[in-house]
PDB file of C-alpha atoms in Angstrom:
ATOM      1  CA  UNK A   1      10.294 -14.379 -22.221  1.00 46.00           C
ATOM      2  CA  UNK A   2       7.323 -15.023 -19.018  1.00 46.00           C
ATOM      3  CA  UNK A   3       4.016 -15.889 -18.800  1.00 49.00           C
ATOM      4  CA  UNK A   4       1.770 -12.848 -18.320  1.00 45.00           C
ATOM      5  CA  UNK A   5       1.501 -12.637 -14.168  1.00 50.00           C
ATOM      6  CA  UNK A   6      -1.922 -10.860 -12.705  1.00 51.00           C
ATOM      7  CA  UNK A   7      -0.569 -10.295  -9.830  1.00 67.00           C
ATOM      8  CA  UNK A   8       0.780  -7.302 -12.061  1.00 78.00           C
ATOM      9  CA  UNK A   9      -2.387  -5.431 -11.527  1.00 84.00           C
ATOM     10  CA  UNK A  10      -1.793  -5.476  -8.060  1.00 84.00           C
ATOM     11  CA  UNK A  11       2.141  -4.032  -7.939  1.00 88.00           C
ATOM     12  CA  UNK A  12      -0.115  -0.702 -11.135  1.00 91.00           C
ATOM     13  CA  UNK A  13      -1.828   0.112  -8.700  1.00 90.00           C
ATOM     14  CA  UNK A  14       0.782  -0.002  -5.576  1.00 91.00           C
ATOM     15  CA  UNK A  15       2.247   1.681  -7.806  1.00 93.00           C
ATOM     16  CA  UNK A  16       0.058   4.288  -9.064  1.00 94.00           C
ATOM     17  CA  UNK A  17      -0.909   4.792  -5.003  1.00 93.00           C
ATOM     18  CA  UNK A  18       2.994   5.071  -4.514  1.00 95.00           C
ATOM     19  CA  UNK A  19       2.706   7.996  -6.588  1.00 96.00           C
ATOM     20  CA  UNK A  20      -0.470   9.877  -5.850  1.00 96.00           C
ATOM     21  CA  UNK A  21       1.342   9.984  -2.349  1.00 95.00           C
ATOM     22  CA  UNK A  22       4.561  10.826  -3.142  1.00 96.00           C
ATOM     23  CA  UNK A  23       2.770  13.958  -5.468  1.00 96.00           C
ATOM     24  CA  UNK A  24       0.139  14.805  -2.310  1.00 95.00           C
ATOM     25  CA  UNK A  25       3.754  14.692  -0.202  1.00 94.00           C
ATOM     26  CA  UNK A  26       4.866  17.680  -2.267  1.00 95.00           C
ATOM     27  CA  UNK A  27       1.874  20.302  -3.575  1.00 95.00           C
ATOM     28  CA  UNK A  28       1.254  19.631   0.762  1.00 94.00           C
ATOM     29  CA  UNK A  29       4.553  20.514   2.035  1.00 94.00           C
ATOM     30  CA  UNK A  30       5.535  23.170  -0.851  1.00 94.00           C
ATOM     31  CA  UNK A  31       2.340  24.549   0.279  1.00 94.00           C
ATOM     32  CA  UNK A  32       2.945  25.191   4.217  1.00 91.00           C
ATOM     33  CA  UNK A  33       6.490  26.206   2.821  1.00 90.00           C
ATOM     34  CA  UNK A  34       8.415  23.017   4.619  1.00 88.00           C
ATOM     35  CA  UNK A  35       9.300  21.472   1.547  1.00 87.00           C
ATOM     36  CA  UNK A  36      13.371  21.406   3.188  1.00 87.00           C
ATOM     37  CA  UNK A  37      16.882  18.868   2.371  1.00 90.00           C
ATOM     38  CA  UNK A  38      15.358  15.902   4.115  1.00 91.00           C
ATOM     39  CA  UNK A  39      11.795  15.843   3.008  1.00 93.00           C
ATOM     40  CA  UNK A  40      13.079  16.395  -0.725  1.00 93.00           C
ATOM     41  CA  UNK A  41      15.310  13.499   0.140  1.00 95.00           C
ATOM     42  CA  UNK A  42      12.290  11.514   1.478  1.00 95.00           C
ATOM     43  CA  UNK A  43      10.561  11.400  -0.998  1.00 95.00           C
ATOM     44  CA  UNK A  44      13.583  11.386  -3.919  1.00 96.00           C
ATOM     45  CA  UNK A  45      13.878   7.977  -2.430  1.00 95.00           C
ATOM     46  CA  UNK A  46      11.143   6.918  -2.712  1.00 95.00           C
ATOM     47  CA  UNK A  47      10.206   7.743  -6.002  1.00 96.00           C
ATOM     48  CA  UNK A  48      14.146   6.752  -6.373  1.00 96.00           C
ATOM     49  CA  UNK A  49      11.843   2.732  -5.388  1.00 95.00           C
ATOM     50  CA  UNK A  50       8.688   3.134  -6.797  1.00 95.00           C
ATOM     51  CA  UNK A  51      10.857   3.758 -10.703  1.00 96.00           C
ATOM     52  CA  UNK A  52      13.162   0.702  -9.239  1.00 94.00           C
ATOM     53  CA  UNK A  53       9.196  -0.943  -9.109  1.00 93.00           C
ATOM     54  CA  UNK A  54       7.684   0.389 -11.670  1.00 93.00           C
ATOM     55  CA  UNK A  55      10.480  -1.296 -13.722  1.00 93.00           C
ATOM     56  CA  UNK A  56      10.636  -4.455 -11.930  1.00 90.00           C
ATOM     57  CA  UNK A  57       6.701  -4.527 -12.874  1.00 89.00           C
ATOM     58  CA  UNK A  58       7.381  -3.632 -16.522  1.00 88.00           C
ATOM     59  CA  UNK A  59       9.675  -6.381 -17.078  1.00 88.00           C
ATOM     60  CA  UNK A  60       6.697  -8.684 -14.321  1.00 84.00           C
ATOM     61  CA  UNK A  61       9.634  -8.830 -11.743  1.00 82.00           C
ATOM     62  CA  UNK A  62       7.987  -7.847  -8.746  1.00 79.00           C
ATOM     63  CA  UNK A  63       7.883 -10.939  -5.716  1.00 79.00           C
ATOM     64  CA  UNK A  64       6.367 -10.777  -3.067  1.00 77.00           C
ATOM     65  CA  UNK A  65       9.861 -10.106  -1.386  1.00 86.00           C
ATOM     66  CA  UNK A  66       9.235  -6.668  -3.292  1.00 84.00           C
ATOM     67  CA  UNK A  67       6.096  -5.899  -1.585  1.00 88.00           C
ATOM     68  CA  UNK A  68       7.081  -5.789   1.968  1.00 90.00           C
ATOM     69  CA  UNK A  69      10.231  -4.011   1.390  1.00 92.00           C
ATOM     70  CA  UNK A  70       7.654  -1.926  -0.429  1.00 92.00           C
ATOM     71  CA  UNK A  71       5.956  -1.643   3.536  1.00 93.00           C
ATOM     72  CA  UNK A  72       9.021  -1.376   5.639  1.00 94.00           C
ATOM     73  CA  UNK A  73      10.097   1.471   2.750  1.00 94.00           C
ATOM     74  CA  UNK A  74       6.642   3.513   3.296  1.00 95.00           C
ATOM     75  CA  UNK A  75       6.318   2.941   6.516  1.00 95.00           C
ATOM     76  CA  UNK A  76       9.804   4.455   7.078  1.00 95.00           C
ATOM     77  CA  UNK A  77       9.511   7.139   4.709  1.00 95.00           C
ATOM     78  CA  UNK A  78       6.334   8.110   6.020  1.00 94.00           C
ATOM     79  CA  UNK A  79       6.874   7.968   9.386  1.00 95.00           C
ATOM     80  CA  UNK A  80      10.327  10.170   9.197  1.00 94.00           C
ATOM     81  CA  UNK A  81       8.175  12.855   7.231  1.00 94.00           C
ATOM     82  CA  UNK A  82       5.889  12.713  10.073  1.00 92.00           C
ATOM     83  CA  UNK A  83       8.183  12.806  12.319  1.00 92.00           C
ATOM     84  CA  UNK A  84       9.846  15.349  10.313  1.00 92.00           C
ATOM     85  CA  UNK A  85       7.207  18.011   9.709  1.00 91.00           C
ATOM     86  CA  UNK A  86       5.383  18.382  12.959  1.00 88.00           C
ATOM     87  CA  UNK A  87       3.276  15.434  14.153  1.00 88.00           C
ATOM     88  CA  UNK A  88      -0.590  15.298  13.691  1.00 88.00           C
ATOM     89  CA  UNK A  89      -0.145  18.905  13.245  1.00 85.00           C
ATOM     90  CA  UNK A  90       2.217  19.052  10.278  1.00 88.00           C
ATOM     91  CA  UNK A  91       1.137  19.153   6.945  1.00 91.00           C
ATOM     92  CA  UNK A  92       2.568  15.291   6.536  1.00 89.00           C
ATOM     93  CA  UNK A  93       0.473  14.192   9.602  1.00 89.00           C
ATOM     94  CA  UNK A  94      -1.655  11.727   6.323  1.00 91.00           C
ATOM     95  CA  UNK A  95       1.767  10.295   5.189  1.00 92.00           C
ATOM     96  CA  UNK A  96       0.717   6.811   7.328  1.00 91.00           C
ATOM     97  CA  UNK A  97      -1.993   6.612   4.840  1.00 93.00           C
ATOM     98  CA  UNK A  98       0.342   5.356   2.402  1.00 94.00           C
ATOM     99  CA  UNK A  99       2.197   1.711   4.109  1.00 94.00           C
ATOM    100  CA  UNK A 100      -1.977   0.980   4.238  1.00 93.00           C
ATOM    101  CA  UNK A 101      -3.338   0.955   0.901  1.00 91.00           C
ATOM    102  CA  UNK A 102       0.113  -0.531  -0.376  1.00 91.00           C
ATOM    103  CA  UNK A 103      -0.291  -3.771   2.459  1.00 91.00           C
ATOM    104  CA  UNK A 104      -4.151  -3.536   2.032  1.00 89.00           C
ATOM    105  CA  UNK A 105      -3.249  -3.743  -1.834  1.00 87.00           C
ATOM    106  CA  UNK A 106      -0.838  -6.270  -1.407  1.00 85.00           C
ATOM    107  CA  UNK A 107      -1.432  -8.259   1.198  1.00 84.00           C
ATOM    108  CA  UNK A 108      -4.830  -7.659   1.909  1.00 81.00           C
ATOM    109  CA  UNK A 109      -7.217  -6.775   5.255  1.00 87.00           C
ATOM    110  CA  UNK A 110      -5.191  -8.765   8.117  1.00 88.00           C
ATOM    111  CA  UNK A 111      -0.934  -7.197   6.774  1.00 88.00           C
ATOM    112  CA  UNK A 112      -3.743  -4.005   6.296  1.00 90.00           C
ATOM    113  CA  UNK A 113      -4.599  -4.064  10.215  1.00 92.00           C
ATOM    114  CA  UNK A 114      -1.333  -4.467  10.828  1.00 93.00           C
ATOM    115  CA  UNK A 115      -0.054  -1.606   9.892  1.00 93.00           C
ATOM    116  CA  UNK A 116      -2.987   0.522  10.246  1.00 93.00           C
ATOM    117  CA  UNK A 117      -1.809  -0.080  14.447  1.00 93.00           C
ATOM    118  CA  UNK A 118       1.923  -0.263  13.204  1.00 94.00           C
ATOM    119  CA  UNK A 119       1.131   2.823  12.683  1.00 94.00           C
ATOM    120  CA  UNK A 120      -1.390   3.809  14.981  1.00 92.00           C
ATOM    121  CA  UNK A 121       1.397   2.823  17.478  1.00 92.00           C
ATOM    122  CA  UNK A 122       4.680   4.502  16.036  1.00 93.00           C
ATOM    123  CA  UNK A 123       2.172   8.420  15.038  1.00 91.00           C
ATOM    124  CA  UNK A 124       1.038   7.868  19.560  1.00 89.00           C
ATOM    125  CA  UNK A 125       4.773   8.000  19.760  1.00 90.00           C
ATOM    126  CA  UNK A 126       6.159  10.089  18.001  1.00 90.00           C
ATOM    127  CA  UNK A 127       3.314  13.176  18.774  1.00 88.00           C
ATOM    128  CA  UNK A 128       4.027  11.933  22.634  1.00 87.00           C
ATOM    129  CA  UNK A 129       7.760  13.153  22.063  1.00 89.00           C
ATOM    130  CA  UNK A 130       7.166  15.928  19.698  1.00 86.00           C
ATOM    131  CA  UNK A 131       4.452  17.239  22.097  1.00 83.00           C
ATOM    132  CA  UNK A 132       4.090  15.640  25.863  1.00 83.00           C
ATOM    133  CA  UNK A 133       1.251  16.515  26.613  1.00 81.00           C
ATOM    134  CA  UNK A 134      -2.893  15.226  27.529  1.00 81.00           C
ATOM    135  CA  UNK A 135      -3.949  17.414  24.515  1.00 82.00           C
ATOM    136  CA  UNK A 136      -2.701  15.421  22.129  1.00 80.00           C
ATOM    137  CA  UNK A 137      -3.678  11.606  23.289  1.00 83.00           C
ATOM    138  CA  UNK A 138      -7.453  12.076  21.664  1.00 87.00           C
ATOM    139  CA  UNK A 139      -6.344  13.793  19.279  1.00 86.00           C
ATOM    140  CA  UNK A 140      -4.092  10.923  18.511  1.00 85.00           C
ATOM    141  CA  UNK A 141      -6.698   8.634  19.543  1.00 87.00           C
ATOM    142  CA  UNK A 142      -8.651   9.901  16.976  1.00 90.00           C
ATOM    143  CA  UNK A 143      -6.149   9.567  14.074  1.00 89.00           C
ATOM    144  CA  UNK A 144      -5.637   5.743  15.242  1.00 88.00           C
ATOM    145  CA  UNK A 145      -9.610   4.882  14.659  1.00 91.00           C
ATOM    146  CA  UNK A 146      -9.740   6.508  11.662  1.00 92.00           C
ATOM    147  CA  UNK A 147      -6.409   4.949  10.609  1.00 90.00           C
ATOM    148  CA  UNK A 148      -8.023   1.636  11.098  1.00 91.00           C
ATOM    149  CA  UNK A 149     -11.276   2.370   9.906  1.00 93.00           C
ATOM    150  CA  UNK A 150      -9.355   3.148   6.505  1.00 91.00           C
ATOM    151  CA  UNK A 151      -7.787   0.108   5.770  1.00 90.00           C
ATOM    152  CA  UNK A 152     -10.874  -2.130   6.725  1.00 90.00           C
ATOM    153  CA  UNK A 153     -12.561  -1.097   3.687  1.00 90.00           C
ATOM    154  CA  UNK A 154      -8.990  -1.142   1.830  1.00 85.00           C
ATOM    155  CA  UNK A 155      -7.925  -3.999   3.481  1.00 82.00           C
ATOM    156  CA  UNK A 156     -11.633  -5.596   1.846  1.00 82.00           C
ATOM    157  CA  UNK A 157     -11.655  -3.733  -2.174  1.00 78.00           C
ATOM    158  CA  UNK A 158      -7.497  -5.644  -2.049  1.00 71.00           C
ATOM    159  CA  UNK A 159      -9.563  -8.989  -0.821  1.00 69.00           C
ATOM    160  CA  UNK A 160     -11.585  -7.977  -3.185  1.00 59.00           C
ATOM    161  CA  UNK A 161      -9.441  -7.145  -6.055  1.00 62.00           C
ATOM    162  CA  UNK A 162      -7.589 -10.174  -4.632  1.00 54.00           C
ATOM    163  CA  UNK A 163     -10.157 -13.134  -5.399  1.00 48.00           C
ATOM    164  CA  UNK A 164     -10.866 -11.125  -9.478  1.00 48.00           C
ATOM    165  CA  UNK A 165      -7.519 -11.975  -9.823  1.00 49.00           C
ATOM    166  CA  UNK A 166      -7.635 -15.765  -9.258  1.00 47.00           C
ATOM    167  CA  UNK A 167     -10.623 -16.165 -10.717  1.00 48.00           C
ATOM    168  CA  UNK A 168      -8.923 -14.903 -13.932  1.00 48.00           C
ATOM    169  CA  UNK A 169      -6.337 -17.303 -13.145  1.00 47.00           C
ATOM    170  CA  UNK A 170      -8.273 -19.907 -12.433  1.00 45.00           C
ATOM    171  CA  UNK A 171     -10.144 -18.735 -16.410  1.00 46.00           C
ATOM    172  CA  UNK A 172      -6.936 -18.787 -17.354  1.00 48.00           C
ATOM    173  CA  UNK A 173      -5.781 -21.930 -16.037  1.00 47.00           C
ATOM    174  CA  UNK A 174      -9.078 -23.898 -18.129  1.00 48.00           C
ATOM    175  CA  UNK A 175      -7.650 -22.770 -21.527  1.00 49.00           C
ATOM    176  CA  UNK A 176      -9.699 -25.067 -24.248  1.00 47.00           C
ATOM    177  CA  UNK A 177     -12.909 -26.134 -21.901  1.00 47.00           C
ATOM    178  CA  UNK A 178     -15.802 -24.835 -22.894  1.00 54.00           C
ATOM    179  CA  UNK A 179     -18.651 -23.343 -20.633  1.00 54.00           C
ATOM    180  CA  UNK A 180     -20.187 -27.423 -21.471  1.00 54.00           C
ATOM    181  CA  UNK A 181     -17.290 -29.529 -21.324  1.00 57.00           C
ATOM    182  CA  UNK A 182     -16.559 -28.141 -17.653  1.00 50.00           C
ATOM    183  CA  UNK A 183     -19.812 -28.705 -16.983  1.00 54.00           C
ATOM    184  CA  UNK A 184     -19.544 -32.109 -18.029  1.00 56.00           C
ATOM    185  CA  UNK A 185     -16.128 -32.343 -16.255  1.00 53.00           C
ATOM    186  CA  UNK A 186     -17.529 -30.925 -12.337  1.00 55.00           C
ATOM    187  CA  UNK A 187     -20.281 -33.712 -13.003  1.00 59.00           C
ATOM    188  CA  UNK A 188     -18.079 -36.655 -13.990  1.00 60.00           C
ATOM    189  CA  UNK A 189     -15.800 -35.454 -11.375  1.00 50.00           C
TER     190      UNK A 189
END
């Protein structure tokens, strides 16, 4: 029997954000008539991974390696969708937020910024390959700045979530200590 793991809150938050992103991408692609075989397969793969993560989170079996794998998978799927849907002019231009969400909630601000930089560089490169023109660069630059700002904001929110979890873990570790005993213990120690 496993004891409650407060990091499961993080796992459930990431899983929920991934479900919302899958739903949003499905709606966005279908409204634009772009929900063909390749996007469906990518979204089904992402959904299958999310089901597996849900089962692991439900059993308190998620580990840091699963979170890293989630970021890599999220990054691969959103970049494939970005490329397949035509870059910044396609309906999946906003999908790059998913790995940033995952990194911010799972690993805080540093990872969110690193992933935002990776997503930005990859999207700029893919957009340039799709349409090599100087008009692509300002759009890509604005998108990169927006992703970095979002990464900063989400990273700070993720940091607050982690601090809350650590405070909760310390409170649990103290067990039956009352505030009075805790104060005496701190003053003596």
